[in-house]
XYZ file of C-alpha atoms in Angstrom:
500
model
C 105.667 80.557 82.618
C 104.072 83.793 80.370
C 102.629 84.991 84.058
C 105.093 84.105 86.357
C 107.205 86.474 83.969
C 104.558 89.791 84.574
C 105.998 90.237 88.071
C 108.406 92.290 88.484
C 110.193 91.714 91.455
C 111.520 88.505 92.612
C 110.441 87.681 96.437
C 112.609 84.432 96.915
C 115.486 82.324 95.611
C 112.212 80.007 95.042
C 110.890 82.385 92.712
C 114.046 83.489 91.447
C 115.020 79.900 90.254
C 110.904 79.887 88.661
C 111.460 82.511 86.603
C 114.172 81.349 84.773
C 113.065 77.318 84.542
C 116.348 75.660 86.901
C 116.667 74.832 90.909
C 117.870 77.007 93.614
C 120.713 75.406 93.621
C 122.112 75.974 89.842
C 119.981 79.947 90.403
C 122.820 80.563 93.626
C 125.834 79.986 91.372
C 124.605 81.849 89.024
C 124.306 84.389 91.151
C 128.718 83.580 92.812
C 130.229 82.576 89.402
C 128.233 84.337 87.170
C 126.996 87.655 88.020
C 122.459 86.788 88.236
C 121.728 89.813 89.154
C 120.320 89.058 92.784
C 119.920 91.568 95.631
C 119.697 91.982 99.812
C 117.023 93.214 101.631
C 119.526 96.383 103.654
C 119.895 94.317 107.079
C 118.087 90.887 106.801
C 119.273 87.434 106.123
C 121.634 85.972 103.455
C 118.037 83.830 102.764
C 116.357 87.357 102.385
C 116.815 88.396 98.596
C 114.818 89.383 95.233
C 115.182 90.574 92.048
C 113.936 92.503 89.305
C 112.273 90.521 86.397
C 114.456 92.917 84.112
C 117.658 93.139 85.141
C 117.511 89.227 84.382
C 116.223 89.606 81.043
C 118.928 91.880 80.879
C 121.628 89.305 82.403
C 119.903 86.619 80.003
C 120.471 88.855 76.726
C 124.131 90.072 77.132
C 124.849 85.802 78.240
C 123.612 85.702 74.125
C 125.687 88.939 72.795
C 129.845 88.228 71.946
C 132.046 88.417 73.980
C 134.739 91.603 73.753
C 137.598 89.089 71.963
C 135.207 87.822 69.433
C 133.793 84.350 71.453
C 130.061 83.382 70.796
C 129.181 83.551 74.780
C 126.726 80.691 75.431
C 123.753 81.317 74.963
C 121.810 80.835 77.946
C 123.533 79.686 81.325
C 124.423 76.061 81.393
C 121.378 74.302 83.343
C 124.004 71.699 84.750
C 123.944 71.917 89.075
C 127.508 70.085 88.075
C 130.895 72.434 88.739
C 133.011 73.131 86.203
C 135.897 70.897 87.156
C 133.197 68.367 87.895
C 131.850 68.193 84.737
C 134.385 65.575 82.521
C 134.891 61.812 83.770
C 138.041 61.426 85.170
C 138.698 57.881 84.758
C 138.027 58.355 80.986
C 141.739 58.240 79.148
C 142.326 61.292 77.493
C 142.557 61.332 73.088
C 146.045 61.377 71.420
C 147.717 64.294 71.030
C 147.324 63.331 67.266
C 143.030 63.331 67.133
C 143.958 66.319 69.879
C 146.142 68.996 67.046
C 143.188 67.359 64.267
C 140.161 68.672 66.693
C 142.077 72.278 66.774
C 142.423 72.702 63.329
C 139.225 70.981 62.632
C 137.934 73.690 65.281
C 139.693 76.299 64.000
C 138.399 76.028 60.618
C 134.871 76.149 62.051
C 135.948 79.389 63.733
C 136.963 81.256 60.485
C 134.003 80.391 58.909
C 131.671 81.963 61.059
C 134.279 85.060 61.476
C 134.169 84.600 56.902
C 130.532 84.803 56.526
C 129.965 86.478 59.626
C 132.423 89.829 58.315
C 131.036 89.376 54.778
C 126.885 90.274 56.529
C 129.044 93.327 58.078
C 130.832 94.629 55.378
C 128.168 94.477 52.852
C 127.694 97.991 50.314
C 125.907 99.860 51.652
C 123.692 99.324 48.732
C 122.857 96.313 50.286
C 121.589 96.709 53.314
C 120.626 93.757 56.073
C 117.628 92.469 56.884
C 118.417 93.518 60.288
C 118.896 96.872 59.899
C 116.195 100.064 60.819
C 113.439 100.253 58.826
C 113.741 104.124 57.712
C 109.289 104.203 56.698
C 107.368 103.302 59.620
C 103.154 103.700 58.306
C 99.968 103.759 60.196
C 97.651 103.301 58.059
C 94.755 104.072 60.313
C 91.041 103.918 58.518
C 91.244 108.145 57.289
C 94.775 107.478 55.784
C 98.348 106.780 56.297
C 99.785 108.779 59.466
C 103.785 108.549 57.477
C 107.494 108.769 59.194
C 110.830 108.371 58.833
C 112.490 107.296 60.448
C 116.562 107.984 61.914
C 118.722 107.446 64.145
C 120.596 109.071 67.425
C 123.461 107.828 69.024
C 123.026 107.339 73.495
C 126.310 106.452 74.867
C 124.383 104.199 77.687
C 121.097 102.100 77.092
C 118.163 104.863 77.178
C 115.629 103.869 79.775
C 113.195 106.294 80.581
C 112.681 109.867 78.587
C 111.933 113.248 79.144
C 111.945 115.763 76.837
C 112.381 119.649 78.085
C 113.807 122.423 76.259
C 116.735 122.208 78.871
C 118.699 126.032 77.688
C 115.233 128.573 76.859
C 116.212 128.366 72.590
C 112.880 127.293 71.658
C 114.153 123.897 71.338
C 112.500 120.746 72.519
C 116.037 118.751 74.605
C 116.640 115.329 75.857
C 117.195 113.223 79.470
C 116.672 110.396 79.777
C 117.916 107.376 82.283
C 119.757 104.150 81.862
C 119.204 101.323 84.270
C 121.488 99.061 83.581
C 124.435 102.116 84.261
C 125.056 104.798 86.404
C 125.042 107.933 84.434
C 122.423 110.362 83.518
C 122.291 111.739 79.331
C 121.908 114.588 78.035
C 120.510 115.249 74.274
C 120.988 118.733 73.652
C 118.019 119.046 70.609
C 119.183 121.382 67.052
C 115.840 122.996 66.253
C 115.429 120.591 62.929
C 115.306 116.551 63.877
C 118.898 115.730 64.526
C 121.249 116.923 68.246
C 124.191 117.479 70.074
C 126.641 114.577 71.077
C 125.567 112.698 73.991
C 126.481 114.423 77.299
C 126.918 111.832 80.024
C 127.205 112.896 83.770
C 128.310 109.990 86.810
C 127.064 108.980 89.732
C 123.441 108.136 89.570
C 123.000 103.767 90.059
C 120.408 102.946 88.006
C 118.904 105.999 87.386
C 115.194 105.994 86.705
C 112.741 108.832 86.557
C 113.546 111.387 85.540
C 111.830 115.672 86.430
C 112.626 118.761 85.304
C 111.681 121.534 86.542
C 113.068 124.936 87.645
C 114.271 123.827 91.058
C 116.126 126.813 92.373
C 113.762 129.797 90.661
C 116.839 131.070 88.867
C 115.125 131.234 85.627
C 117.610 127.520 84.278
C 115.107 123.847 83.900
C 117.235 121.532 86.539
C 117.416 117.843 86.663
C 115.957 115.422 89.540
C 116.586 111.996 88.929
C 115.868 108.863 91.319
C 119.030 106.961 91.595
C 117.583 103.070 92.613
C 121.623 101.754 93.479
C 122.536 104.597 94.986
C 118.975 105.477 97.568
C 119.147 109.012 96.704
C 117.746 111.592 94.081
C 119.903 113.641 92.759
C 119.490 117.173 91.091
C 120.956 118.646 88.345
C 122.207 122.240 88.644
C 121.149 124.098 85.582
C 123.714 126.758 84.301
C 121.428 128.022 80.969
C 123.107 126.780 78.699
C 122.324 122.530 77.891
C 124.622 122.020 80.889
C 124.699 121.299 84.521
C 127.606 121.531 86.369
C 126.525 120.911 89.522
C 123.878 118.251 92.173
C 122.820 118.132 94.560
C 122.259 114.647 96.331
C 118.783 113.586 98.740
C 119.387 110.680 100.761
C 116.253 108.874 100.111
C 116.806 105.494 101.094
C 114.626 101.817 100.453
C 115.724 102.266 96.532
C 113.526 104.581 94.524
C 112.300 104.915 91.083
C 109.429 106.828 90.620
C 109.130 110.367 90.442
C 107.187 113.444 89.989
C 107.277 117.066 90.749
C 105.358 119.998 91.592
C 103.748 122.769 94.306
C 102.686 120.951 97.741
C 101.974 123.027 99.103
C 101.691 126.618 97.289
C 104.888 128.979 98.198
C 105.700 128.701 94.241
C 108.722 126.070 95.175
C 108.736 122.775 93.193
C 108.509 120.153 95.243
C 109.109 116.436 94.629
C 107.089 113.178 95.551
C 109.870 109.685 94.924
C 107.894 106.636 95.095
C 110.917 103.540 96.284
C 110.117 100.309 96.174
C 112.726 97.644 97.719
C 111.376 99.391 100.718
C 107.962 100.264 99.569
C 106.652 103.520 100.415
C 105.854 107.056 98.824
C 107.803 110.621 100.347
C 107.318 113.824 99.980
C 110.227 115.832 99.524
C 110.020 119.590 100.262
C 112.112 121.902 98.784
C 112.748 124.462 100.526
C 114.759 127.219 98.090
C 116.555 125.158 96.655
C 117.118 122.404 99.907
C 114.693 119.675 99.923
C 113.775 117.593 103.104
C 112.343 113.608 103.136
C 108.242 113.620 104.017
C 107.322 110.296 104.740
C 103.338 110.090 103.201
C 103.029 106.464 103.738
C 104.680 102.573 103.836
C 103.066 99.804 102.204
C 103.502 96.245 100.184
C 104.557 97.428 96.959
C 104.889 100.956 95.351
C 105.983 102.492 91.955
C 104.341 104.729 89.487
C 102.954 108.249 90.222
C 101.314 111.023 88.651
C 99.676 114.284 89.860
C 97.463 116.236 89.436
C 94.738 119.012 91.286
C 91.638 115.486 90.466
C 88.812 117.126 92.878
C 89.295 120.582 91.799
C 89.939 122.536 95.096
C 93.400 124.328 93.679
C 95.373 121.693 95.043
C 97.511 118.689 94.271
C 96.489 115.581 94.264
C 98.865 112.308 93.857
C 97.898 109.270 92.660
C 100.037 106.272 92.525
C 100.068 102.673 91.565
C 100.303 100.154 95.162
C 100.182 97.230 96.735
C 98.261 97.070 100.225
C 96.106 93.102 101.821
C 98.073 91.176 98.628
C 96.520 93.708 95.944
C 97.686 96.322 93.942
C 95.900 98.956 93.401
C 96.721 103.135 92.333
C 96.195 104.683 96.108
C 94.814 108.440 95.374
C 95.605 111.150 97.626
C 94.004 114.029 98.114
C 96.051 117.139 98.660
C 95.765 119.838 101.886
C 97.609 122.552 100.106
C 100.474 121.898 102.839
C 102.665 118.757 101.372
C 100.539 116.925 102.857
C 97.577 113.795 101.988
C 94.571 112.075 103.037
C 94.229 108.094 101.076
C 90.610 108.934 99.705
C 89.618 105.409 97.999
C 92.136 102.220 96.228
C 90.860 101.918 92.502
C 91.086 97.848 91.422
C 91.008 96.299 88.322
C 89.976 93.075 87.316
C 93.173 90.796 88.235
C 95.086 93.013 91.550
C 97.271 90.022 93.026
C 99.788 90.017 90.510
C 100.235 92.393 88.226
C 101.745 95.743 88.935
C 101.019 99.323 86.952
C 103.887 100.429 84.589
C 102.826 103.485 83.501
C 100.585 106.671 85.139
C 99.812 110.170 83.035
C 96.625 111.990 84.333
C 95.442 113.551 81.799
C 91.143 114.676 80.248
C 91.118 112.409 77.390
C 87.477 112.611 77.750
C 87.228 116.393 77.092
C 84.928 117.324 79.497
C 87.753 119.099 81.723
C 88.127 116.990 83.933
C 90.945 114.835 84.657
C 91.260 111.246 83.593
C 93.587 107.986 84.786
C 95.255 106.259 82.073
C 97.779 103.340 83.145
C 100.216 100.240 82.322
C 99.289 96.947 83.626
C 103.368 96.046 83.631
C 103.405 93.053 80.055
C 99.992 93.440 79.841
C 97.519 95.952 78.167
C 96.366 99.501 79.100
C 93.595 100.919 80.320
C 91.362 103.741 81.151
C 89.523 105.338 84.038
C 87.449 108.181 83.600
C 87.711 111.301 86.375
C 84.666 112.711 88.330
C 86.210 115.926 88.970
C 85.728 114.920 93.376
C 88.926 112.410 93.171
C 86.568 109.495 91.925
C 87.208 108.001 89.098
C 84.561 105.288 86.834
C 85.965 101.495 85.960
C 88.544 100.981 84.609
C 88.302 99.964 80.685
C 90.495 97.592 78.590
C 91.691 99.449 75.283
C 90.193 97.947 72.561
C 92.827 95.594 70.537
C 95.449 95.784 74.025
C 93.655 92.534 75.683
C 96.093 90.527 73.748
C 99.338 90.750 74.073
C 101.751 90.699 76.254
C 104.438 93.489 75.454
C 102.463 97.190 76.720
C 104.236 98.409 79.400
C 104.745 102.308 78.782
C 102.404 104.973 76.522
C 102.554 108.446 75.286
C 99.672 110.663 75.437
C 98.991 112.946 72.570
C 97.301 114.561 69.960
C 99.038 112.512 66.363
C 97.305 113.529 63.808
C 96.174 116.823 65.102
C 92.750 116.004 65.204
C 92.877 118.355 68.501
C 91.703 115.041 69.654
C 94.197 112.985 72.230
C 95.136 109.420 71.380
C 97.631 107.473 72.347
C 101.067 105.608 71.526
C 102.845 102.179 72.752
C 104.931 99.345 72.042
C 104.286 96.412 72.438
C 107.747 94.651 73.512
C 107.128 91.228 71.892
C 107.214 92.256 68.417
C 109.161 96.130 68.463
C 106.012 97.527 67.121
C 104.663 100.822 67.719
C 100.892 100.616 68.480
C 98.675 103.982 68.151
C 94.909 104.118 69.480
C 93.154 106.939 67.524
C 91.240 109.501 70.430
C 87.875 109.688 69.925
C 87.819 113.148 72.211
C 85.244 110.633 74.834
C 87.472 108.798 76.518
C 87.342 105.723 74.052
C 90.367 104.833 71.577
C 89.745 103.304 68.226
C 91.089 99.738 68.237
C 95.151 99.764 67.968
C 96.873 100.375 64.908
C 100.590 98.484 64.456
C 103.161 99.613 62.852
C 106.871 97.815 61.874
C 109.661 99.924 63.534
C 112.012 97.111 64.743
C 112.491 99.039 68.176
C 112.987 95.877 69.826
C 112.476 96.576 73.502
C 111.581 100.056 73.070
C 109.629 101.712 77.118
C 108.823 105.751 77.022
C 108.287 106.898 73.598
C 107.839 111.105 73.257
C 105.907 112.747 70.915
C 106.575 116.427 70.531
C 107.754 118.357 67.233
C 111.563 118.069 66.966
C 112.265 119.521 63.687
C 109.937 123.153 64.406
C 107.747 121.939 61.361
C 104.749 121.443 63.108
C 103.714 118.497 63.464
C 104.104 115.439 65.885
C 107.463 112.784 65.844
C 108.256 110.311 68.163
C 110.775 109.363 69.839
C 111.769 106.326 71.221
C 114.785 104.610 73.021
C 115.822 100.742 71.007
C 116.695 100.025 74.855
C 119.289 96.867 74.813
C 121.258 98.769 71.840
C 122.091 101.516 73.843
C 120.841 103.815 70.966
C 117.032 105.812 70.491
C 115.297 106.774 67.237
C 113.744 109.686 66.236
C 110.370 108.855 63.932
C 109.888 112.616 61.698
C 105.929 113.351 61.170
C 106.356 113.073 56.674
C 102.962 114.150 56.283
C 101.121 117.021 55.720
C 99.215 119.165 57.894
C 96.240 120.575 56.121
C 95.669 116.841 55.549
C 95.036 116.136 59.071
C 91.588 114.587 59.685
């Protein structure tokens, strides 16, 4: 089952049933009666279905959470294939009334005991925090000394998924934009400049919001927000007013389930364009920006398409594209050379050792080797992080995995930044099995030291952001705590003069 759960998309009732460890009949019934998140392909037959493993994991978690009435929901869906009204044997005589009363009193007593226990656990004095309370201090014990951070909780109002930091109101303070896979809103946190944030602003009508890209799309001097709305089959642009609010919007129709975005000026006219990757009908599109209006042009269709990133990879002054795709049953990263007119030509498909089942979680194009050439850093979904060094001609070396990452099955997303201020780029990721943050310190030549862990109790955290949120000159860490509808800011608490 472990290998099967690496797949993000389950393409039949049988694959969904195998993922859940049940038979097809049970899974079909769960979809009808219990809201199991199963999708049907547009225009397909009723049997043409697929599901996303992240949605199924979230649905399973919801089955184990307390209901709004206070009663505990079952920890997992019932395994029996018999309908609920057939689960009892009608040939057995009913229990006497007195027995039923005694049984009911006993159940109430047990529930009261459970309620007392939970109340005493939740309402204990503040001086005696529960063992599960988030750690206030997070520390990476590196060979050259500790990197210590102090944690504070951030209320987000929704389950934050993809997170982007940007100055949205030109006050020289970083703000946060975040999407949520479970809802239909986009969240904005305006920074105060001291590591705290104003209450969250939530913007509705973006079903299953996913990737976020911030740029000044109408060139009015104010940052705007583009968001891929997977459930709405569109991309929305929230137009900023320069004061941290986004009162108006534009909706761009993109059929096929848009999930991933990247922004750059592709035709060199001064207006930032978008590249969008669609998931349910796999394809890559350019959303050309013409004075704040967008038109969609197909780049190519694939068997699967996911993460995208853009940079000038061959030094010709034109923006190029790297995208995770599947071709002829194998995953790889397609490298497209830009022509400078918002069109591309495919150069080659970069592959790794196991390309049959594993898709890419995140792609970043950044110079980690310090030679002035753009390198490729990417994660394999729920596995490890790989580095492929750029040649400057739009080509890359054979990918190599970070040391210490091979044994993990929990790495999905990461951030690349100089976390210890030694002038070399580091890599920060989260092991979603244990809730630990893992730091790989860069050697400045494209290699990284073995990862060191810090217990941060962040559970399933995605898309960490490393930046200076309190203006003290030290890099902080913003990380979402996905299933708990909040985020955490880890503020650096070590001296700058101690940087290695």
